[in-house]
Coordinates of C-alpha atoms and ligand atoms in Angstrom, one line a residue:
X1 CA 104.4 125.0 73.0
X2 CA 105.9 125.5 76.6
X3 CA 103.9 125.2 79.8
X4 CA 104.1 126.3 83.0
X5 CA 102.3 125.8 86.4
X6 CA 101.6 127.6 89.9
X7 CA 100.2 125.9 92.8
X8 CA 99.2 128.0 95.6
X9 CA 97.7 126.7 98.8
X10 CA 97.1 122.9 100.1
X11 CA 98.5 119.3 99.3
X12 CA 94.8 119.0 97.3
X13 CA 95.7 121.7 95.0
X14 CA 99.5 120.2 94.3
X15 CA 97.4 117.3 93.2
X16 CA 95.2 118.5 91.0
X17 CA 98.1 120.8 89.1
X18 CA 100.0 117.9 88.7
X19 CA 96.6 115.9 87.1
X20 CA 96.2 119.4 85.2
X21 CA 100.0 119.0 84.0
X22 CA 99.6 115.7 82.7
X23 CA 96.6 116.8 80.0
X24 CA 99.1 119.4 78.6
X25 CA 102.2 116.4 78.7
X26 CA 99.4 114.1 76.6
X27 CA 99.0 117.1 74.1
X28 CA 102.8 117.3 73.6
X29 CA 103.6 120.6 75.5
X30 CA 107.1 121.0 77.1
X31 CA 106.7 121.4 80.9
X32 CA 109.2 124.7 81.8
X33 CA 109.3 126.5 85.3
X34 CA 107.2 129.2 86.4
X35 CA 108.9 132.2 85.9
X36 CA 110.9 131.2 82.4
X37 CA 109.1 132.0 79.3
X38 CA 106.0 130.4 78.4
X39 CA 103.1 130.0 76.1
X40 CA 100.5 129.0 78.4
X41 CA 100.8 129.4 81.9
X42 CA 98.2 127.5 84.9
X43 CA 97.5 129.4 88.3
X44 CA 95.9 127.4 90.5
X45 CA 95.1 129.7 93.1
X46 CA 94.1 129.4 97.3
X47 CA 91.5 131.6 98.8
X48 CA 92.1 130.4 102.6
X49 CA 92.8 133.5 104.0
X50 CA 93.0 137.5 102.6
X51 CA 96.6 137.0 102.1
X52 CA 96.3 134.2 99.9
X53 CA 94.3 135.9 98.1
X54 CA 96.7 138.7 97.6
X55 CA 99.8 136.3 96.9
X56 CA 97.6 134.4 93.5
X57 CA 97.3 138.1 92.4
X58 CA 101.4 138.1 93.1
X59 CA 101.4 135.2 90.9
X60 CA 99.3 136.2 88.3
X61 CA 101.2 139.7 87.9
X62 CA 104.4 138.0 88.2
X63 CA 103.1 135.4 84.9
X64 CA 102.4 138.6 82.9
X65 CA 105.2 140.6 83.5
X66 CA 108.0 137.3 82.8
X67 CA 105.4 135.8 79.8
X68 CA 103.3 138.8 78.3
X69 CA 102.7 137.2 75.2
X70 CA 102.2 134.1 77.7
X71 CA 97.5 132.9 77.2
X72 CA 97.2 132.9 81.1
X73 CA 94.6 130.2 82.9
X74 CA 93.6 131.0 86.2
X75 CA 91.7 128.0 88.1
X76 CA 91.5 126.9 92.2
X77 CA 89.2 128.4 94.8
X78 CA 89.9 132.1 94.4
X79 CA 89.0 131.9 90.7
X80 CA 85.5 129.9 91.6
X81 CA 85.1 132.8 95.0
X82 CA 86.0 136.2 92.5
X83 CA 86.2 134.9 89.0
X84 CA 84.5 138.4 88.0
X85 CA 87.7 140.4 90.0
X86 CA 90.4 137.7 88.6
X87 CA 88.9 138.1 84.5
X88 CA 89.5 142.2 85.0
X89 CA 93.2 141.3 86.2
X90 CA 95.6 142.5 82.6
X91 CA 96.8 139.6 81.4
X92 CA 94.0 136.7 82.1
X93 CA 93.0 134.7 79.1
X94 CA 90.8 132.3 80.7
X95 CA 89.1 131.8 84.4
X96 CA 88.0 127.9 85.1
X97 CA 85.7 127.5 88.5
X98 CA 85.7 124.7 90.4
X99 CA 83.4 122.6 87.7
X100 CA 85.3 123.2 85.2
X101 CA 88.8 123.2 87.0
X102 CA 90.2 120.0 84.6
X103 CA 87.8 120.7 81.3
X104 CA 90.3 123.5 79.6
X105 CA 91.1 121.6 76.3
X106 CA 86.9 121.4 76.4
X107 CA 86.8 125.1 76.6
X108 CA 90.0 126.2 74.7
X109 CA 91.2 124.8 71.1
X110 CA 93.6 127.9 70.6
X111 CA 95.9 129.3 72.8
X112 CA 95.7 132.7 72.0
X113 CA 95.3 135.8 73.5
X114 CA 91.9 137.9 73.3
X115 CA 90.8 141.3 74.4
X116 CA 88.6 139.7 77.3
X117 CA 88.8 137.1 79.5
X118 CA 86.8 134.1 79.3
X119 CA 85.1 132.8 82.4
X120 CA 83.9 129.2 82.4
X121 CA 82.2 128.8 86.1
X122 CA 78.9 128.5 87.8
X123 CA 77.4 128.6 91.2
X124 CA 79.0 126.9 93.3
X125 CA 76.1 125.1 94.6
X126 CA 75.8 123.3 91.2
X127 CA 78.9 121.9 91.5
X128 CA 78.8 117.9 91.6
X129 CA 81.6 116.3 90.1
X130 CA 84.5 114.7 91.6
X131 CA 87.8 114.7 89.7
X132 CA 90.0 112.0 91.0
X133 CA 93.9 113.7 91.1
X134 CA 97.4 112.3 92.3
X135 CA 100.4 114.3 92.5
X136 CA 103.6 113.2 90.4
X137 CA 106.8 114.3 88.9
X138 CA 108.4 116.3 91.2
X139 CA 108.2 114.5 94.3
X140 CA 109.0 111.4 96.3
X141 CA 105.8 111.3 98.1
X142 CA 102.2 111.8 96.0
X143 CA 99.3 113.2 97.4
X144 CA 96.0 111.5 96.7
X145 CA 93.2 113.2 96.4
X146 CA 90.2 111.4 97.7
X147 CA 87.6 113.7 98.4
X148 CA 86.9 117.3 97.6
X149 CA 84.3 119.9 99.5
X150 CA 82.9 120.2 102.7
X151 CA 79.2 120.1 104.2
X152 CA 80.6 122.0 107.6
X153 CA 79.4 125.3 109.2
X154 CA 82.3 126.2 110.5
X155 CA 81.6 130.5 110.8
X156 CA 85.3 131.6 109.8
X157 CA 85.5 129.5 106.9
X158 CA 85.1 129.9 103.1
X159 CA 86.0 126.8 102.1
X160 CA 82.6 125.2 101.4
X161 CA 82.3 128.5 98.6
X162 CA 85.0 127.8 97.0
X163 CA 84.7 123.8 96.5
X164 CA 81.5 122.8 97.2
X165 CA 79.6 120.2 98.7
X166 CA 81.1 117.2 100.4
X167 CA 81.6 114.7 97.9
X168 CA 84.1 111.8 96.6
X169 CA 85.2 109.2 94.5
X170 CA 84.3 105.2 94.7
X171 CA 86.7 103.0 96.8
X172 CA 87.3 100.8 93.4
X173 CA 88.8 103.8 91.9
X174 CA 90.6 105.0 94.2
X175 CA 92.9 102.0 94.6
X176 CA 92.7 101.9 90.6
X177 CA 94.7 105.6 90.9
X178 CA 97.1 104.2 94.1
X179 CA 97.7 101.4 91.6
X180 CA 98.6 104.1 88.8
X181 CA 100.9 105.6 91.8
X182 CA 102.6 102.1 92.2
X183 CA 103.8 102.3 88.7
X184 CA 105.5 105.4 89.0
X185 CA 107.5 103.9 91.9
X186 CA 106.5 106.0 94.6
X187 CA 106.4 103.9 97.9
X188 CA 104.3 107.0 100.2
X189 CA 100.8 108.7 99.9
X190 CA 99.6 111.6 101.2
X191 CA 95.6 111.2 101.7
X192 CA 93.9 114.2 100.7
X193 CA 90.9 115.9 100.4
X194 CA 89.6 119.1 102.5
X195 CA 87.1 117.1 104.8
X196 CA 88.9 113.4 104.4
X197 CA 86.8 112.1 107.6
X198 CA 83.9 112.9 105.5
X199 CA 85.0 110.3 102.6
X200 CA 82.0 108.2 101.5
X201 CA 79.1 110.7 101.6
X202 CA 78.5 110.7 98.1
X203 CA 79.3 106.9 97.5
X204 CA 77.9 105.2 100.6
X205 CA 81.1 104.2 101.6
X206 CA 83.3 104.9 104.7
X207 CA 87.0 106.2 105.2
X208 CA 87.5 103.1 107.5
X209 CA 86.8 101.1 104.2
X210 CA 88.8 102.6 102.3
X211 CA 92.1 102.8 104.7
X212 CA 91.3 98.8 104.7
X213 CA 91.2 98.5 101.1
X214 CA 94.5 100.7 100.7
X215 CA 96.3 98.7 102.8
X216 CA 95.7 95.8 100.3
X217 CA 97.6 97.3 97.7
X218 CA 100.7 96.3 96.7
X219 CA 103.7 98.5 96.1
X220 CA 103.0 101.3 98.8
X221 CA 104.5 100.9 101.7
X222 CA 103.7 103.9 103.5
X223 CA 99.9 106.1 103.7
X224 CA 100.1 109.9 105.7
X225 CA 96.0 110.8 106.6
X226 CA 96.4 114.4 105.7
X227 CA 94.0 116.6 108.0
X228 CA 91.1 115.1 110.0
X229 CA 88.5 116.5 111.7
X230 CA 88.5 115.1 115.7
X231 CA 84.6 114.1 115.3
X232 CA 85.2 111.8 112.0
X233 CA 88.6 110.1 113.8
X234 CA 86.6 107.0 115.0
X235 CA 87.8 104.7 117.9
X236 CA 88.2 102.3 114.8
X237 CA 90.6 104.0 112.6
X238 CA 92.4 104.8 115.3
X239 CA 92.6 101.0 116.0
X240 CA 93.2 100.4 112.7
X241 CA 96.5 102.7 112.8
X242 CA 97.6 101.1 115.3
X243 CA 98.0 97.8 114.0
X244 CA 98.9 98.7 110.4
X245 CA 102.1 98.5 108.8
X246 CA 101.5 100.7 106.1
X247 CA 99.4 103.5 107.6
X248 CA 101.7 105.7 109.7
X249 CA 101.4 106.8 112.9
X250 CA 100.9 110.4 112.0
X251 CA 98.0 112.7 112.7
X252 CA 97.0 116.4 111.8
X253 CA 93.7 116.8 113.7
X254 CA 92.2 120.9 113.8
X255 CA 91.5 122.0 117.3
X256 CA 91.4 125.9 116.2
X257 CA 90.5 126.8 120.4
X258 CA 90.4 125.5 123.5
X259 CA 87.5 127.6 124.7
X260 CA 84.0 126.2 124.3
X261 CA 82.3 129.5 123.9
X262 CA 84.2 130.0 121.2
X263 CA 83.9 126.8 119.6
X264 CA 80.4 127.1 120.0
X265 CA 81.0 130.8 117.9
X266 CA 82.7 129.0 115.4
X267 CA 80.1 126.1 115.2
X268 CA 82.3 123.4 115.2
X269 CA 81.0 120.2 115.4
X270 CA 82.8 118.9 119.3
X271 CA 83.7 120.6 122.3
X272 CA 87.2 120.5 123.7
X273 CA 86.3 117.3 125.8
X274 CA 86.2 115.2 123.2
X275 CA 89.1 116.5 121.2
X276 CA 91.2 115.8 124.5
X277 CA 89.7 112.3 124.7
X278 CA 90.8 111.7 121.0
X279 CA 94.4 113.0 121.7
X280 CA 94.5 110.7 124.9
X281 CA 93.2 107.3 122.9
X282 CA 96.1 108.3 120.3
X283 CA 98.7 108.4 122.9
X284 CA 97.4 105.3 124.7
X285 CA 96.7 103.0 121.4
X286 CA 100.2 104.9 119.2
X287 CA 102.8 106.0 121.9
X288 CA 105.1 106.9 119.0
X289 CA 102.4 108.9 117.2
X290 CA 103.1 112.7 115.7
X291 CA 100.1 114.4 116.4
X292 CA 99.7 118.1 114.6
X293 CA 97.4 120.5 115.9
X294 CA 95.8 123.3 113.9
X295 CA 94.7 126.2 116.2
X296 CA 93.4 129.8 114.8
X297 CA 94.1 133.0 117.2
X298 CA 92.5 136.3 117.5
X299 CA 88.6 134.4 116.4
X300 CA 86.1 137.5 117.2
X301 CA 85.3 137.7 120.4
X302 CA 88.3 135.6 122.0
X303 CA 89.2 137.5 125.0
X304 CA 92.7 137.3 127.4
X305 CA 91.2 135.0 129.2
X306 CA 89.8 132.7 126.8
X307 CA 92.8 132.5 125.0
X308 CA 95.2 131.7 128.4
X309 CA 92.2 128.6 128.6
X310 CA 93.3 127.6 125.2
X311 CA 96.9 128.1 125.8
X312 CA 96.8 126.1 128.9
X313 CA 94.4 123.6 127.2
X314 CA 97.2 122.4 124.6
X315 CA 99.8 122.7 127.5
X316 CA 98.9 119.9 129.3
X317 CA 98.0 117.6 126.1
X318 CA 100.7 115.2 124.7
X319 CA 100.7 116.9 121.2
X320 CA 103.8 117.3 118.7
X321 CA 103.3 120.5 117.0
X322 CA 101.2 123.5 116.3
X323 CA 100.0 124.7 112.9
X324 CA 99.3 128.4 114.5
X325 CA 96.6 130.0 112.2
X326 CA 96.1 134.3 112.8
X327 CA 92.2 134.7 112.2
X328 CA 91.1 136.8 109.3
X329 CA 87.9 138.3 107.8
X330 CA 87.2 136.3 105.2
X331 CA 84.3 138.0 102.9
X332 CA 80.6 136.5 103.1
X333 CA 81.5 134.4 106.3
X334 CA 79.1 134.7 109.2
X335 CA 82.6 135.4 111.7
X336 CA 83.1 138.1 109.4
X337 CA 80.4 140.2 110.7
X338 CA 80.9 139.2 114.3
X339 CA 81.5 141.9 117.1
X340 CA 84.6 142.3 119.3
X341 CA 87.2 141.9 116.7
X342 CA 90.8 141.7 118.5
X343 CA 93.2 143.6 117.4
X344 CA 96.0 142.5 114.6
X345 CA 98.6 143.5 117.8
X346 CA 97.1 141.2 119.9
X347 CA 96.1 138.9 117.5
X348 CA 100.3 139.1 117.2
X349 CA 100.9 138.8 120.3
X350 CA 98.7 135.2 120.6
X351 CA 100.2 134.1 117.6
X352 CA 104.4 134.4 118.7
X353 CA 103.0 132.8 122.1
X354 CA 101.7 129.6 120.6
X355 CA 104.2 129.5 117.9
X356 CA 106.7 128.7 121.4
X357 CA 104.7 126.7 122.3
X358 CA 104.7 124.8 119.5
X359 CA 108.6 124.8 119.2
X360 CA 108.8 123.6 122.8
X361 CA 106.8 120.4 121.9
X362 CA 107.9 119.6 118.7
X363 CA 111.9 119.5 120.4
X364 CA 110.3 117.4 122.8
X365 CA 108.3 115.2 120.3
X366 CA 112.1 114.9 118.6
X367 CA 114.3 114.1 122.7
X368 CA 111.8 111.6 122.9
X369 CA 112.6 109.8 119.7
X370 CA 115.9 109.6 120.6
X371 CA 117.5 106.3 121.1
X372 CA 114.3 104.5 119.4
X373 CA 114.5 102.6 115.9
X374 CA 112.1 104.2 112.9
X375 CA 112.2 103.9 109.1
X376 CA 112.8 106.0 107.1
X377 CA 111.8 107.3 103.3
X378 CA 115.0 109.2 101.6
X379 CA 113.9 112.0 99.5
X380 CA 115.4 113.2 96.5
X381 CA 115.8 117.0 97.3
X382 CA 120.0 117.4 98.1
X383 CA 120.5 120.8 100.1
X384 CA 124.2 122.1 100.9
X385 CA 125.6 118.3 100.9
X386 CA 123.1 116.8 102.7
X387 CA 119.2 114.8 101.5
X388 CA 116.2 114.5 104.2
X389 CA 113.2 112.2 104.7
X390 CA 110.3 111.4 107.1
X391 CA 110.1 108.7 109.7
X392 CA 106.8 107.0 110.0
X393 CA 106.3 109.0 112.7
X394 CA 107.4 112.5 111.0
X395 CA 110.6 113.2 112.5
X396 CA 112.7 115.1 109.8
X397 CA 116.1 113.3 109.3
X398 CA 119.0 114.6 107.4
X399 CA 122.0 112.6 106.2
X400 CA 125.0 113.5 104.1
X401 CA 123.5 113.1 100.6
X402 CA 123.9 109.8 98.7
X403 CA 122.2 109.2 95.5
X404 CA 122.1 105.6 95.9
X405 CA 119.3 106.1 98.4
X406 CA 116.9 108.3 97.0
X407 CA 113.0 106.7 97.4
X408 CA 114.8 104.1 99.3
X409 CA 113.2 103.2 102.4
X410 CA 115.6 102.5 105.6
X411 CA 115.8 101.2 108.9
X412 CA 117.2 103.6 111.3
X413 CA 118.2 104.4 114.9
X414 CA 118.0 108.2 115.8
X415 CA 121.3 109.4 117.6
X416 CA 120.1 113.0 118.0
X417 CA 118.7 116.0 116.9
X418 CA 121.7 118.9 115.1
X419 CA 121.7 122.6 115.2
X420 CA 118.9 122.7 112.0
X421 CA 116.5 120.9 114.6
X422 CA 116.6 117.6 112.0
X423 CA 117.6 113.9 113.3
X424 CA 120.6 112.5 112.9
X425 CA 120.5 109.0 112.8
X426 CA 122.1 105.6 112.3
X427 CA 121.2 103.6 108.8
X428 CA 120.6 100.1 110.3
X429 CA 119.9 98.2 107.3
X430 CA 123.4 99.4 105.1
X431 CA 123.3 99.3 101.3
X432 CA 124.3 96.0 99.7
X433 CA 124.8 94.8 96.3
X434 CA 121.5 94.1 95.6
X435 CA 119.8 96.5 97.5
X436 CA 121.7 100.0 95.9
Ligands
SF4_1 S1 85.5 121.5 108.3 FE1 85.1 123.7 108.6 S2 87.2 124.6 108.5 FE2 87.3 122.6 107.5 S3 86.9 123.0 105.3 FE3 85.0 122.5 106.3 S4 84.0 124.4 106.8 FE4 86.2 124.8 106.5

């Protein structure tokens, strides 16, 4: 029987699809791209913000109308938010929640197609387990999931409805799965999870330990920290980056505003102070650091002024790039029912002036690099004639495409930056014999 699979949303979700994927390889189904015809076909959806939500409906219609004999699954944090709406949607065999998210071959022994859906899910507050998940196959780099849910208040977000509590898997089997990653030759993971800072809650553990234990494993060179929140990024790990070989100097830290009023709003768990101190100990400690920022615009209630604060706030801070986030209801949230919504116009407006912003800094981030030695890990993707990769330090570099190099990690010196803003560089240590 042919399978196929749809991942919408975050680097956790490309890891549990690909987890999902491997259950149906084990059972002998032939793995076919979304889109061709199929027998089965996986959504796993995202419910981050309302037009997610509309895009896993896309997906979903899109499955029906290419595969409409095709038993549809539809899993991931829009099916555990609106499984109800999602089994009315023509076409859906089967909705799994969050509990149930890698238990289909429990649920389902025939693939066939029935006059209603199914719906396997529960409340989400009753959800407890933690499925470890890596991604494979398709990729150069695998993410790793470490931990899943989130214990925060944070007013705009329904994140904690959709996953869960905060909650994780035991250091020893986490390497066990980096070790399972080792075999498959990757040399680079992705650490993910949707509150990684958070990592040990459930296991009495801490995500300082387990960065020490990772380093320890042989066979991957090269560890990304997804997403962390600026209150869990301890002095320590930021020590620890610093004098690691493995664990790149590369961090995605969410700031969402520079305004304290309206972090309060949003409850977040710092005020700006302390984000700025963490961004000034990572410059001091990591000169060569990429630092990502996550900011949302148009949060109820943000004025001109506040937002000119925020603006002017990341202005002055030595950042690399801005993911630039345009606010959005999002149902059952406490922001959702806030007063002084701004307008999708201005909301528009805020949005194109950080998105500048962002640009401005990230071609700085790039000048700066120029001149300076880095290494490099070749992907396998070959676009026009040319393949990319990812310095430690996450500086896009594109090279005339040579098989020969693929997952092959090099020693470079950047040159300079061409007219598709990626690095050109220098390959210091050439192919030999016994290296190709
Ligand atoms: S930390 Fe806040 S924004 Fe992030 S997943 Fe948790 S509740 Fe959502």
């Amino acid at each position: 029987m042919k399978v196929s699979f749809h991942t919408l949303g975050c680097k956790l979700n490309f890891s549990e699809t690909s987890t999902i994927a491997r259950s149906f390889d084990e059972k002998g189904f032939e793995k076919v791209k979304f889109g061709n015809s199929a027998d089965v076909i996986v959504i796993n959806t995202c419910s981050v913000t309302g037009t997610a939500d509309k895009k896993c409906r896309q997906a979903i219609n899109k499955a029906k109308k290419n595969s409409p004999e095709a038993f549809i699954v539809v899993t991931g944090c829009y099916a555990q938010l609106k499984s109800d709406e999602i089994s009315k949607m023509p076409g859906v065999d089967v909705v799994l929640g969050m509990q149930e998210k890698f238990n289909l071959f429990d649920k389902i022994s025939e693939f066939k197609k029935k006059e209603t859906a199914s719906v396997y899910s529960c409340e989400i507050n009753e959800v407890s387990n933690f499925d470890i998940s890596h991604s494979s196959g398709d990729r150069t780099r695998s993410f790793l999931k470490i931990q899943d849910g989130c214990d925060y208040p944070c007013t705009y977000c329904t994140i904690p409805k959709a996953r869960g509590k905060s909650r994780n898997g035991k250091i020893e089997d986490i390497i066990l799965e980096a070790q399972t990653i080792v075999k498959k030759g990757f040399k680079e993971i992705i650490l993910t999870g949707v509150n990684i800072g958070d990592f040990g809650k459930t296991t009495d553990e801490t995500f300082f330990e387990l960065l020490q234990e990772l380093e320890k494993v042989e066979g991957i060179e090269r560890y990304r920290i997804s997403s962390i929140e600026p209150n869990l990024l301890t002095d320590e790990i930021i020590t620890l980056v610093s004098n690691s070989k493995k664990i790149l100097p590369h961090f995605h830290i969410p700031l969402q505003t520079g305004n304290n009023k309206l972090l309060k709003l949003m409850k977040r768990r710092y005020m700006r102070e302390l984000f700025e101190e963490k961004i000034i100990s990572i410059n001091k400690n990591i000169p060569e650091a990429f630092i990502g920022v996550d900011v949302i615009v148009g949060f109820p209630d943000e004025t001109d002024k506040d937002f000119l604060e925020t603006y002017n706030f990341i202005e002055k801070l030595d950042v690399s790039f801005l993911h630039v986030f345009s606010y959005s209801d999002r149902d059952g949230t406490p922001a959702s029912t806030m007063e002084n919504k701004v307008s999708a116009k201005e909301i528009e407006n805020r949005s194109k002036k950080l998105h500048l912003l962002s640009d401005l800094k990230h071609k700085n981030f790039y000048m700066k690099n120029i001149g300076k030695e880095q290494t490099v890990l070749f992907e396998a993707a070959k676009y026009k004639n040319s393949m990319f990769g990812f310095t430690d330090n996450y500086i896009k570099v594109e090279i005339p495409y040579d098989e020969n190099l693929i997952n092959k990690i090099k020693k470079v010196k950047i040159i300079s930056v061409n007219e598709n803003g990626n690095a050109l560089v220098e390959i210091l240590d050439k192919l030999t014999k016994n290296n190709v």
